[in-house]
Tab-separated table of C-alpha atoms and ligand atoms in Angstrom:
chain	number	residue	atom	x	y	z
Q	1	MET	CA	0.000	0.000	0.000
Q	2	ASP	CA	1.189	3.539	-0.814
Q	3	THR	CA	2.355	5.828	1.960
Q	4	ILE	CA	2.459	9.628	2.054
Q	5	HIS	CA	5.380	11.382	3.671
Q	6	ILE	CA	5.378	14.942	4.936
Q	7	ARG	CA	8.260	16.937	6.371
Q	8	GLY	CA	6.430	19.607	8.332
Q	9	ASN	CA	6.882	22.945	10.050
Q	10	ARG	CA	6.700	24.920	6.806
Q	11	ARG	CA	4.310	27.700	5.899
Q	12	LEU	CA	1.970	27.215	2.970
Q	13	ASN	CA	2.119	30.021	0.432
Q	14	GLY	CA	0.352	30.035	-2.912
Q	15	THR	CA	-2.862	29.280	-4.738
Q	16	ILE	CA	-4.929	26.091	-4.568
Q	17	PRO	CA	-7.604	25.423	-7.206
Q	18	ILE	CA	-10.620	23.698	-5.657
Q	19	SER	CA	-11.973	20.677	-7.506
Q	20	GLY	CA	-15.559	19.620	-8.118
Q	21	ALA	CA	-17.289	18.165	-5.068
Q	22	LYS	CA	-17.075	14.413	-4.594
Q	23	ASN	CA	-20.370	14.458	-2.720
Q	24	ALA	CA	-22.072	16.154	-5.667
Q	25	ALA	CA	-20.313	14.258	-8.472
Q	26	LEU	CA	-21.442	10.875	-7.142
Q	27	PRO	CA	-25.221	11.525	-7.026
Q	28	LEU	CA	-24.998	13.437	-10.324
Q	29	MET	CA	-23.424	10.411	-11.995
Q	30	ILE	CA	-26.175	8.219	-10.530
Q	31	ALA	CA	-28.800	10.569	-12.000
Q	32	ALA	CA	-27.655	9.361	-15.431
Q	33	LEU	CA	-29.601	6.149	-14.725
Q	34	LEU	CA	-32.850	8.145	-14.929
Q	35	THR	CA	-32.640	8.807	-18.677
Q	36	ASP	CA	-31.747	6.975	-21.883
Q	37	GLU	CA	-30.098	10.143	-23.210
Q	38	THR	CA	-26.581	11.403	-22.437
Q	39	LEU	CA	-25.798	13.296	-19.253
Q	40	THR	CA	-22.534	15.219	-19.566
Q	41	LEU	CA	-20.871	16.305	-16.333
Q	42	SER	CA	-17.852	18.609	-16.234
Q	43	ASN	CA	-15.582	19.527	-13.290
Q	44	ILE	CA	-15.530	15.892	-12.165
Q	45	PRO	CA	-12.781	15.394	-9.557
Q	46	ARG	CA	-10.141	12.718	-10.142
Q	47	LEU	CA	-10.902	10.304	-7.305
Q	48	THR	CA	-11.107	6.576	-6.741
Q	49	ASP	CA	-14.721	6.958	-5.545
Q	50	VAL	CA	-15.626	8.327	-8.976
Q	51	ARG	CA	-13.933	5.361	-10.648
Q	52	THR	CA	-15.652	2.873	-8.341
Q	53	LEU	CA	-19.067	4.359	-9.062
Q	54	ALA	CA	-18.335	4.450	-12.814
Q	55	LYS	CA	-17.604	0.722	-12.580
Q	56	LEU	CA	-20.963	0.083	-10.927
Q	57	LEU	CA	-22.815	2.209	-13.481
Q	58	GLY	CA	-21.102	0.196	-16.221
Q	59	VAL	CA	-22.432	-3.010	-14.665
Q	60	LEU	CA	-25.946	-1.525	-14.591
Q	61	GLY	CA	-25.801	-0.549	-18.285
Q	62	SER	CA	-24.273	2.934	-18.526
Q	63	LYS	CA	-21.614	3.806	-21.074
Q	64	VAL	CA	-19.179	6.089	-19.312
Q	65	GLU	CA	-16.737	8.170	-21.357
Q	66	ARG	CA	-14.097	10.220	-19.598
Q	67	THR	CA	-12.325	13.204	-21.190
Q	68	GLU	CA	-9.384	14.824	-19.459
Q	69	ALA	CA	-8.749	18.565	-19.531
Q	70	ALA	CA	-6.808	19.636	-22.639
Q	71	ASP	CA	-3.964	21.005	-20.503
Q	72	ALA	CA	-2.552	17.878	-18.864
Q	73	ALA	CA	-0.500	19.919	-16.397
Q	74	SER	CA	-3.573	21.733	-15.075
Q	75	LEU	CA	-5.488	20.553	-12.050
Q	76	ASP	CA	-8.805	20.915	-13.912
Q	77	GLY	CA	-11.453	18.264	-13.548
Q	78	ASP	CA	-12.505	15.651	-16.070
Q	79	THR	CA	-15.661	15.543	-18.161
Q	80	LEU	CA	-17.826	12.431	-18.002
Q	81	SER	CA	-20.476	11.539	-20.553
Q	82	LEU	CA	-22.858	8.936	-19.219
Q	83	THR	CA	-25.416	7.228	-21.442
Q	84	THR	CA	-27.770	4.512	-20.282
Q	85	PRO	CA	-29.891	3.438	-23.285
Q	86	GLU	CA	-31.336	0.661	-21.153
Q	87	ILE	CA	-30.728	-0.762	-17.710
Q	88	LEU	CA	-29.005	-4.105	-18.290
Q	89	SER	CA	-28.986	-5.185	-14.656
Q	90	THR	CA	-30.917	-4.032	-11.603
Q	91	LEU	CA	-28.467	-5.749	-9.262
Q	92	ALA	CA	-25.888	-3.600	-7.453
Q	93	PRO	CA	-23.459	-6.144	-6.006
Q	94	TYR	CA	-21.872	-6.236	-2.560
Q	95	GLU	CA	-18.342	-6.181	-4.002
Q	96	ILE	CA	-18.840	-2.595	-5.232
Q	97	VAL	CA	-21.532	-1.159	-2.925
Q	98	SER	CA	-19.541	-2.127	0.172
Q	99	GLN	CA	-16.705	0.164	-0.967
Q	100	ILE	CA	-18.564	3.491	-1.052
Q	101	ARG	CA	-21.793	4.307	0.651
Q	102	ALA	CA	-23.089	6.575	-2.115
Q	103	THR	CA	-23.345	3.661	-4.562
Q	104	PHE	CA	-26.372	2.536	-2.500
Q	105	TRP	CA	-28.222	5.563	-3.871
Q	106	VAL	CA	-28.715	3.779	-7.245
Q	107	LEU	CA	-31.687	2.199	-5.452
Q	108	GLY	CA	-33.863	5.266	-6.172
Q	109	PRO	CA	-33.261	5.590	-9.935
Q	110	LEU	CA	-33.335	1.810	-10.541
Q	111	LEU	CA	-36.681	1.494	-8.805
Q	112	ALA	CA	-38.073	4.550	-10.594
Q	113	ARG	CA	-36.970	3.441	-14.052
Q	114	CYS	CA	-37.230	-0.368	-13.845
Q	115	ARG	CA	-39.704	-0.841	-10.968
Q	116	THR	CA	-37.354	-3.344	-9.367
Q	117	ALA	CA	-33.913	-3.273	-7.764
Q	118	LYS	CA	-31.626	-5.450	-5.702
Q	119	VAL	CA	-28.954	-3.391	-3.984
Q	120	SER	CA	-26.416	-4.534	-1.415
Q	121	LEU	CA	-26.501	-2.841	1.956
Q	122	PRO	CA	-23.823	-0.138	1.833
Q	123	GLY	CA	-20.347	0.238	3.298
Q	124	GLY	CA	-18.266	3.408	3.371
Q	125	CYS	CA	-16.344	5.151	6.124
Q	126	ALA	CA	-16.605	3.472	9.549
Q	127	ILE	CA	-17.900	6.519	11.411
Q	128	GLY	CA	-21.073	5.124	12.975
Q	129	ALA	CA	-23.890	2.633	12.501
Q	130	ARG	CA	-25.188	4.476	9.406
Q	131	PRO	CA	-28.531	2.669	8.962
Q	132	VAL	CA	-30.694	2.977	5.809
Q	133	ASP	CA	-34.130	2.935	7.429
Q	134	LEU	CA	-35.016	6.434	6.173
Q	135	TYR	CA	-34.377	5.453	2.555
Q	136	LEU	CA	-36.510	2.337	2.865
Q	137	LYS	CA	-39.396	4.008	4.732
Q	138	GLY	CA	-39.469	6.795	2.148
Q	139	LEU	CA	-39.585	4.406	-0.803
Q	140	GLN	CA	-42.251	2.315	0.975
Q	141	LYS	CA	-44.358	5.459	1.320
Q	142	MET	CA	-44.034	5.809	-2.442
Q	143	GLY	CA	-45.533	2.349	-2.845
Q	144	ALA	CA	-42.430	0.138	-3.004
Q	145	GLU	CA	-42.419	-3.290	-1.413
Q	146	ILE	CA	-39.127	-3.830	0.347
Q	147	THR	CA	-37.455	-6.739	2.083
Q	148	VAL	CA	-33.891	-7.173	3.271
Q	149	GLU	CA	-32.455	-10.606	2.560
Q	150	GLU	CA	-28.909	-11.907	2.790
Q	151	GLY	CA	-27.413	-8.434	2.963
Q	152	TYR	CA	-29.398	-7.095	0.015
Q	153	VAL	CA	-32.316	-4.693	-0.205
Q	154	LEU	CA	-34.936	-6.156	-2.545
Q	155	ALA	CA	-37.350	-3.488	-3.742
Q	156	SER	CA	-40.179	-3.610	-6.226
Q	157	ALA	CA	-42.975	-1.317	-7.325
Q	158	PRO	CA	-44.881	-3.324	-9.963
Q	159	ASP	CA	-47.292	-0.435	-10.654
Q	160	GLY	CA	-44.567	2.202	-10.496
Q	161	LEU	CA	-43.689	4.616	-7.694
Q	162	LYS	CA	-46.427	7.011	-6.528
Q	163	GLY	CA	-46.007	10.528	-5.157
Q	164	ALA	CA	-46.212	10.795	-1.361
Q	165	VAL	CA	-45.591	13.172	1.512
Q	166	ILE	CA	-42.442	11.985	3.300
Q	167	ARG	CA	-41.369	13.658	6.504
Q	168	SER	CA	-37.950	12.549	7.680
Q	169	PRO	CA	-37.440	12.483	11.466
Q	170	ILE	CA	-33.774	13.399	10.951
Q	171	VAL	CA	-31.986	15.143	8.114
Q	172	SER	CA	-30.248	12.640	5.841
Q	173	VAL	CA	-28.208	13.662	2.822
Q	174	GLY	CA	-28.251	10.212	1.214
Q	175	ALA	CA	-31.963	9.586	1.791
Q	176	THR	CA	-32.772	13.013	0.314
Q	177	HIS	CA	-30.653	12.323	-2.806
Q	178	THR	CA	-32.250	8.899	-3.254
Q	179	LEU	CA	-35.864	9.958	-2.730
Q	180	LEU	CA	-35.416	13.099	-4.838
Q	181	MET	CA	-34.162	11.055	-7.796
Q	182	ALA	CA	-36.909	8.439	-7.358
Q	183	ALA	CA	-39.615	11.111	-7.161
Q	184	THR	CA	-38.683	12.716	-10.504
Q	185	LEU	CA	-40.211	9.760	-12.381
Q	186	ALA	CA	-42.966	8.860	-9.873
Q	187	ASP	CA	-46.653	9.267	-10.626
Q	188	GLY	CA	-47.885	12.504	-8.994
Q	189	GLU	CA	-46.430	14.874	-6.438
Q	190	THR	CA	-43.880	13.950	-3.778
Q	191	VAL	CA	-43.112	16.291	-0.889
Q	192	LEU	CA	-39.866	15.721	1.009
Q	193	GLU	CA	-40.154	17.451	4.368
Q	194	ASN	CA	-37.126	18.016	6.601
Q	195	ALA	CA	-34.999	17.303	3.527
Q	196	ALA	CA	-31.255	17.898	3.578
Q	197	ARG	CA	-30.292	21.197	1.966
Q	198	GLU	CA	-26.559	20.726	1.599
Q	199	PRO	CA	-25.172	22.490	-1.515
Q	200	GLU	CA	-24.664	19.069	-3.112
Q	201	ILE	CA	-28.430	18.398	-2.911
Q	202	THR	CA	-29.063	21.754	-4.556
Q	203	ASP	CA	-26.557	20.853	-7.272
Q	204	LEU	CA	-28.324	17.558	-7.963
Q	205	ALA	CA	-31.724	19.287	-8.026
Q	206	ARG	CA	-30.455	21.846	-10.548
Q	207	CYS	CA	-29.121	19.099	-12.796
Q	208	LEU	CA	-32.384	17.138	-12.541
Q	209	ILE	CA	-34.304	20.295	-13.520
Q	210	ALA	CA	-31.983	20.656	-16.542
Q	211	MET	CA	-32.946	17.045	-17.379
Q	212	GLY	CA	-36.648	17.991	-17.355
Q	213	ALA	CA	-37.600	17.287	-13.724
Q	214	LYS	CA	-40.143	19.484	-11.968
Q	215	ILE	CA	-38.797	20.471	-8.540
Q	216	GLU	CA	-39.781	23.367	-6.287
Q	217	GLY	CA	-38.180	24.518	-3.047
Q	218	VAL	CA	-34.597	23.931	-4.193
Q	219	GLY	CA	-32.201	25.025	-1.430
Q	220	THR	CA	-34.894	24.717	1.280
Q	221	SER	CA	-35.840	21.858	3.589
Q	222	THR	CA	-39.100	21.175	1.728
Q	223	LEU	CA	-38.699	19.785	-1.772
Q	224	ARG	CA	-41.834	19.450	-3.895
Q	225	ILE	CA	-41.366	17.167	-6.891
Q	226	THR	CA	-43.966	16.580	-9.591
Q	227	GLY	CA	-43.175	13.355	-11.403
Q	228	VAL	CA	-42.714	13.410	-15.188
Q	229	LYS	CA	-42.958	10.540	-17.686
Q	230	ARG	CA	-39.344	10.814	-18.816
Q	231	LEU	CA	-36.170	12.802	-18.324
Q	232	HIS	CA	-33.777	13.818	-21.091
Q	233	GLY	CA	-30.054	14.474	-21.456
Q	234	ALA	CA	-28.336	17.586	-20.120
Q	235	THR	CA	-24.950	19.111	-19.441
Q	236	HIS	CA	-23.987	20.232	-15.973
Q	237	THR	CA	-20.908	21.523	-14.130
Q	238	VAL	CA	-20.276	19.980	-10.700
Q	239	VAL	CA	-20.313	22.489	-7.819
Q	240	ALA	CA	-16.966	23.176	-6.085
Q	241	ASP	CA	-15.987	20.995	-3.145
Q	242	ARG	CA	-16.661	22.965	0.059
Q	243	ILE	CA	-15.052	20.228	2.165
Q	244	GLU	CA	-11.851	20.269	0.123
Q	245	ALA	CA	-11.861	24.093	0.304
Q	246	GLY	CA	-12.451	24.017	4.064
Q	247	THR	CA	-9.665	21.475	4.495
Q	248	TYR	CA	-7.121	23.673	2.711
Q	249	ALA	CA	-8.375	26.758	4.558
Q	250	ILE	CA	-7.681	24.932	7.819
Q	251	ALA	CA	-4.282	23.778	6.528
Q	252	ALA	CA	-3.399	27.381	5.690
Q	253	ALA	CA	-4.408	28.550	9.168
Q	254	MET	CA	-2.478	25.652	10.714
Q	255	THR	CA	0.829	26.506	9.056
Q	256	GLY	CA	0.495	30.285	8.871
Q	257	GLY	CA	1.433	31.674	5.491
Q	258	ASP	CA	-0.837	32.958	2.793
Q	259	VAL	CA	-3.084	30.735	0.678
Q	260	THR	CA	-5.701	31.684	-1.897
Q	261	LEU	CA	-8.368	29.146	-2.799
Q	262	THR	CA	-9.824	29.596	-6.276
Q	263	GLY	CA	-13.099	28.303	-7.663
Q	264	ALA	CA	-14.865	27.792	-4.330
Q	265	ASP	CA	-18.004	29.544	-3.155
Q	266	PRO	CA	-17.484	30.926	0.386
Q	267	GLU	CA	-21.238	30.832	1.029
Q	268	THR	CA	-21.145	27.030	0.940
Q	269	PHE	CA	-18.787	26.849	3.949
Q	270	GLU	CA	-19.352	30.127	5.733
Q	271	ALA	CA	-19.746	28.346	9.090
Q	272	ALA	CA	-16.217	26.950	8.786
Q	273	LEU	CA	-14.768	30.280	7.658
Q	274	SER	CA	-16.331	32.119	10.593
Q	275	VAL	CA	-14.907	29.566	13.052
Q	276	LEU	CA	-11.491	30.064	11.435
Q	277	ARG	CA	-11.836	33.818	11.928
Q	278	ALA	CA	-12.762	33.248	15.578
Q	279	ALA	CA	-9.646	31.112	15.973
Q	280	GLY	CA	-7.454	33.964	14.733
Q	281	ALA	CA	-7.069	33.427	10.975
Q	282	ASN	CA	-7.671	36.279	8.540
Q	283	VAL	CA	-10.181	35.326	5.878
Q	284	GLU	CA	-10.950	37.499	2.868
Q	285	ALA	CA	-13.821	35.886	1.019
Q	286	ALA	CA	-15.207	36.766	-2.375
Q	287	PRO	CA	-17.035	34.455	-4.793
Q	288	GLY	CA	-14.462	32.191	-6.435
Q	289	ARG	CA	-11.561	33.555	-4.390
Q	290	ILE	CA	-10.858	33.059	-0.690
Q	291	ARG	CA	-7.602	34.161	0.911
Q	292	ILE	CA	-6.502	32.785	4.279
Q	293	THR	CA	-3.581	34.307	6.138
Q	294	ARG	CA	-2.369	34.204	9.689
Q	295	ASN	CA	0.073	36.569	11.273
Q	296	GLY	CA	2.620	35.142	13.711
Q	297	GLU	CA	0.194	35.076	16.637
Q	298	ARG	CA	-0.920	31.804	18.153
Q	299	LEU	CA	-4.346	30.386	17.261
Q	300	GLN	CA	-7.022	30.656	19.942
Q	301	ALA	CA	-9.047	27.688	21.206
Q	302	THR	CA	-12.533	27.794	19.653
Q	303	ASP	CA	-15.517	25.527	20.286
Q	304	VAL	CA	-17.403	23.839	17.480
Q	305	VAL	CA	-20.631	21.820	17.209
Q	306	THR	CA	-21.198	19.882	13.986
Q	307	GLN	CA	-24.581	20.472	12.368
Q	308	VAL	CA	-26.418	19.942	9.131
Q	309	PHE	CA	-25.997	22.668	6.490
Q	310	PRO	CA	-25.598	25.607	6.940
Q	311	GLY	CA	-23.961	24.639	10.253
Q	312	PHE	CA	-20.370	23.498	10.724
Q	313	PRO	CA	-20.002	20.305	8.627
Q	314	THR	CA	-19.130	16.996	10.248
Q	315	ASP	CA	-16.820	16.406	7.269
Q	316	LEU	CA	-14.519	19.173	8.588
Q	317	GLN	CA	-14.626	18.119	12.235
Q	318	ALA	CA	-11.445	16.012	12.175
Q	319	GLN	CA	-9.497	18.694	10.283
Q	320	PHE	CA	-10.608	21.401	12.721
Q	321	MET	CA	-9.603	19.208	15.637
Q	322	ALA	CA	-6.112	18.961	14.133
Q	323	LEU	CA	-6.011	22.774	14.046
Q	324	MET	CA	-7.077	23.057	17.681
Q	325	THR	CA	-4.269	20.767	18.846
Q	326	ILE	CA	-1.857	23.740	18.681
Q	327	ALA	CA	-4.266	26.517	19.728
Q	328	GLU	CA	-3.905	28.401	22.973
Q	329	GLY	CA	-6.377	27.133	25.588
Q	330	GLU	CA	-8.943	24.351	25.603
Q	331	SER	CA	-11.507	23.825	22.863
Q	332	GLU	CA	-14.563	21.600	22.871
Q	333	ILE	CA	-15.719	19.850	19.719
Q	334	THR	CA	-19.181	18.267	19.767
Q	335	GLU	CA	-20.055	15.749	17.056
Q	336	THR	CA	-23.831	15.548	16.594
Q	337	ILE	CA	-24.136	13.832	13.195
Q	338	PHE	CA	-22.205	10.560	13.558
Q	339	GLU	CA	-21.817	8.731	16.848
Q	340	ASN	CA	-18.384	7.264	16.170
Q	341	ARG	CA	-16.473	9.953	14.357
Q	342	PHE	CA	-13.495	10.368	16.663
Q	343	MET	CA	-11.178	7.687	15.270
Q	344	HIS	CA	-8.583	10.349	14.444
Q	345	VAL	CA	-8.146	11.206	18.130
Q	346	GLN	CA	-5.738	8.393	18.873
Q	347	GLU	CA	-3.759	9.119	15.711
Q	348	LEU	CA	-3.503	12.841	16.539
Q	349	ALA	CA	-2.130	11.803	19.933
Q	350	ARG	CA	0.867	10.306	18.095
Q	351	PHE	CA	1.857	13.857	17.105
Q	352	GLY	CA	1.770	14.846	20.789
Q	353	ALA	CA	-1.772	16.258	20.803
Q	354	ASN	CA	-3.613	16.361	24.129
Q	355	ILE	CA	-7.224	15.276	23.536
Q	356	SER	CA	-9.743	13.558	25.814
Q	357	LEU	CA	-13.085	12.090	24.775
Q	358	HIS	CA	-16.357	12.466	26.698
Q	359	GLY	CA	-19.218	10.846	24.769
Q	360	ASP	CA	-19.993	13.059	21.795
Q	361	LYS	CA	-17.474	15.697	22.918
Q	362	ALA	CA	-13.725	15.974	22.484
Q	363	LEU	CA	-11.747	18.321	24.691
Q	364	ILE	CA	-8.563	19.527	23.064
Q	365	HIS	CA	-5.939	21.094	25.257
Q	366	GLY	CA	-3.642	22.999	22.915
Q	367	VAL	CA	0.062	22.160	22.969
Q	368	GLU	CA	2.974	24.386	21.855
Q	369	ARG	CA	4.096	22.116	19.054
Q	370	LEU	CA	3.496	18.771	17.327
Q	371	THR	CA	6.145	16.297	16.237
Q	372	GLY	CA	5.978	14.036	13.171
Q	373	ALA	CA	5.118	10.371	13.656
Q	374	PRO	CA	4.027	7.267	11.752
Q	375	VAL	CA	0.200	7.353	11.658
Q	376	MET	CA	-2.663	5.499	10.016
Q	377	ALA	CA	-5.630	6.976	8.149
Q	378	SER	CA	-8.884	5.536	9.513
Q	379	ASP	CA	-11.385	7.190	7.184
Q	380	LEU	CA	-11.548	9.756	4.428
Q	381	ARG	CA	-11.822	13.030	6.360
Q	382	ALA	CA	-9.751	11.768	9.301
Q	383	SER	CA	-6.872	11.205	6.905
Q	384	ALA	CA	-7.009	14.889	5.917
Q	385	ALA	CA	-6.693	15.765	9.611
Q	386	LEU	CA	-3.463	13.757	9.748
Q	387	VAL	CA	-2.104	15.658	6.747
Q	388	ILE	CA	-2.938	18.969	8.448
Q	389	ALA	CA	-1.211	17.937	11.681
Q	390	ALA	CA	1.806	16.671	9.730
Q	391	LEU	CA	2.152	19.978	7.832
Q	392	ALA	CA	2.681	21.822	11.115
Q	393	ALA	CA	4.621	19.115	12.970
Q	394	GLU	CA	8.385	19.187	13.386
Q	395	GLY	CA	10.100	16.291	11.627
Q	396	GLU	CA	8.720	13.685	9.264
Q	397	THR	CA	5.322	11.982	9.274
Q	398	THR	CA	4.443	8.801	7.412
Q	399	ILE	CA	0.751	8.320	6.684
Q	400	ASN	CA	-0.359	4.757	6.069
Q	401	ARG	CA	-3.583	3.585	4.385
Q	402	VAL	CA	-3.665	6.605	2.082
Q	403	TYR	CA	-6.289	4.983	-0.125
Q	404	HIS	CA	-8.727	6.818	2.145
Q	405	LEU	CA	-7.248	10.138	0.952
Q	406	ASP	CA	-7.343	9.069	-2.686
Q	407	ARG	CA	-11.079	8.408	-2.328
Q	408	GLY	CA	-11.858	12.049	-1.672
Q	409	PHE	CA	-9.016	14.509	-2.334
Q	410	ASP	CA	-8.108	15.263	-5.941
Q	411	ARG	CA	-4.313	15.428	-6.446
Q	412	MET	CA	-3.660	16.591	-2.894
Q	413	GLU	CA	0.113	16.174	-3.046
Q	414	GLU	CA	0.349	18.363	-6.170
Q	415	LYS	CA	-1.872	21.044	-4.666
Q	416	LEU	CA	-0.004	21.209	-1.352
Q	417	GLY	CA	3.386	20.765	-3.017
Q	418	ALA	CA	2.728	23.817	-5.207
Q	419	CYS	CA	2.285	25.856	-2.004
Q	420	GLY	CA	5.648	24.809	-0.616
Q	421	ALA	CA	4.715	21.724	1.395
Q	422	GLU	CA	7.325	18.993	1.472
Q	423	ILE	CA	5.029	16.079	0.667
Q	424	TRP	CA	5.711	12.956	-1.373
Q	425	ARG	CA	4.230	9.556	-2.006
Q	426	VAL	CA	6.010	6.238	-1.868
Q	427	LYS	CA	4.294	3.732	-4.144
Q	428	ALA	CA	3.926	0.257	-2.773
C	1	LIG	C1	-23.362	12.236	3.498
C	1	LIG	C2	-21.975	12.537	2.980
C	1	LIG	C3	-20.951	12.494	4.123
C	1	LIG	C4	-21.382	13.425	5.245
C	1	LIG	C5	-22.829	13.169	5.665
C	1	LIG	C6	-23.361	14.197	6.645
C	1	LIG	C7	-21.878	11.820	0.692
C	1	LIG	C8	-21.350	10.846	-0.305
C	1	LIG	N1	-21.609	11.561	1.964
C	1	LIG	O1	-23.329	10.921	4.040
C	1	LIG	O2	-19.695	12.901	3.601
C	1	LIG	O3	-20.556	13.234	6.379
C	1	LIG	O4	-23.701	13.188	4.504
C	1	LIG	O5	-23.243	15.472	6.117
C	1	LIG	O6	-22.492	12.796	0.343
C	1	LIG	N2	-29.226	8.063	9.190
C	1	LIG	C9	-30.153	7.208	9.726
C	1	LIG	N3	-30.935	6.478	8.866
C	1	LIG	C10	-30.833	6.592	7.515
C	1	LIG	C11	-29.893	7.496	6.977
C	1	LIG	C12	-29.096	8.222	7.850
C	1	LIG	O7	-30.284	7.082	10.952
C	1	LIG	O8	-31.560	5.897	6.789
C	1	LIG	C13	-28.362	8.854	10.103
C	1	LIG	C14	-26.873	8.521	9.935
C	1	LIG	O9	-26.514	7.387	10.652
C	1	LIG	C15	-26.242	9.794	10.485
C	1	LIG	C16	-27.229	10.884	10.042
C	1	LIG	O10	-28.446	10.219	9.739
C	1	LIG	O11	-26.178	9.741	11.885
C	1	LIG	C17	-26.797	11.682	8.838
C	1	LIG	O12	-26.408	10.784	7.805
C	1	LIG	P1	-26.584	11.130	6.256
C	1	LIG	O13	-26.888	12.578	6.106
C	1	LIG	O14	-27.534	10.149	5.669
C	1	LIG	O15	-25.124	10.854	5.713
C	1	LIG	P2	-24.708	10.156	4.350
C	1	LIG	O16	-25.682	10.497	3.290
C	1	LIG	O17	-24.359	8.752	4.602
C-alpha cells in the first residue's frame, strides 16, 4: 500500500484550485440512470470513488466516457459523458456497494426506471452505525415493497412509484438524494419534508431540472417534486468541493502563510470560515476567491458543534480538531451527526496532541508544538486531519492507508506541493 510522507513545520504560500465536489459528483453520476439520453458532467474530480461508481454504473448498463482537460499539467477536472440506453442489470453487487456508501443511492433511480432493484446494503467510512431505514421508509411510502435478505435490499414497485408526503425524522443527505431522484419519475407529487439542503443536494436538483424534472423549493428543507414521464439528457458543471476548500483553509491557518483558494463559493462553507476567523485566521472571502492568512500570533481555542448545512459540517470536524491541537487554551468539539467519528483522536495523539473524549465531545488542550510520527488513516476526512497535523509538525510523518485520501481529495500532493509543502508519495 502507498504511503504519504510529509516533512512539516513549513508555511503554505500560494494558490490552490478547488476541484468539483465528490459528494455532488457521485449523485450526479447516478442521476444518469434516470434517462436513456446522455448526461454530460464537467468539473468531475479525479478520485477513486468516482472510478468505483463508474464501474458500478457500467455493470448496470451505462456507457461512461471520460475526457481529461486539454492542458494535462492543469489541475482541472474531467468531463464524463454517461449514457444509459437501457438498464441491463438491476443488481448492485456487494463487491462494489460495500466500498462506497453513495453507490447505494442507485436504489432510487433503478426502482423509478425499472420498478425493481436489488442493492447490497452499503459500506463506506466506519464513522457510525449508518442505517438505511429512512431510505426504505421513504420508498415504501411511495408504494415500493421492500425486504432485506442476505445483505441485500430487494425493492419492487410493480405499478410504479407514486407521489407521497415523506417527513424525515432526521436530516439525511443520502436519503434526500435517493428519494429526490426516485420522485422525478414517480406518478404525482412527492413532498420531502425536513430534507437535507446541503449544496450538493441543490446541485443535484439543478441538474435534474436541466434534465426535465419538476422540482420546487430547491435550497430549502421542503422539496416538492412533480413526477414526469421521462427525463432527457443535459450538461452540468459539478459544484466546487466545500469540504476540500475548508480542508485547505484549515491547513493554511495551521501553518500560517498565505493561501488563496480559487473556484470555491465561500457561502457554501461560511460556518467553517467564521470559526477560522474566531480562531485567529484572517479570511478574505469573495465568490471564487478566498484568501486565508495568519500573522505570527498563536491560534485561539474555539468551540465547534457539527450540524447539518448551513452549520459546521461533520466532514470538517477532524481537520478542525487537528487545528485546535496547537491553539492556545482548551476547545470543545461536539459531534452531533455521527456517533463514532473520533477515530482520528488516537492518531492525533501520536503527534503529541492532548485530547480527551467524553461521549460526543472531544476536549482539546492545545500544545505548543506537534512532532511528526508514523500514523494510520482511519477514514476519508480523518486522513485529511493527519495531513494537516503533519504539515505543522516538526520532523517527518508517514501516513499509512492513504487509499482513504485518494477516495476524496483530488491530487492533494500536487496542490499542497505547489504551495511549498514537502510532501511525497512512496508507491507500494
Ligand atoms: C453524506 C456525505 C458524508 C457526510 C454526511 C453528513 C456523501 C457521499 N456523503 O453521508 O460525507 O458526512 O452526509 O453530512 O455525500 N441516518 C439514519 N438512517 C438513515 C440514513 C441516515 O439514521 O436511513 C443517520 C446517519 O446514521 C447519520 C445521520 O443520519 O447519523 C446523517 O447521515 P446522512 O446525512 O444520511 O449521511 P450520508 O448520506 O451517509
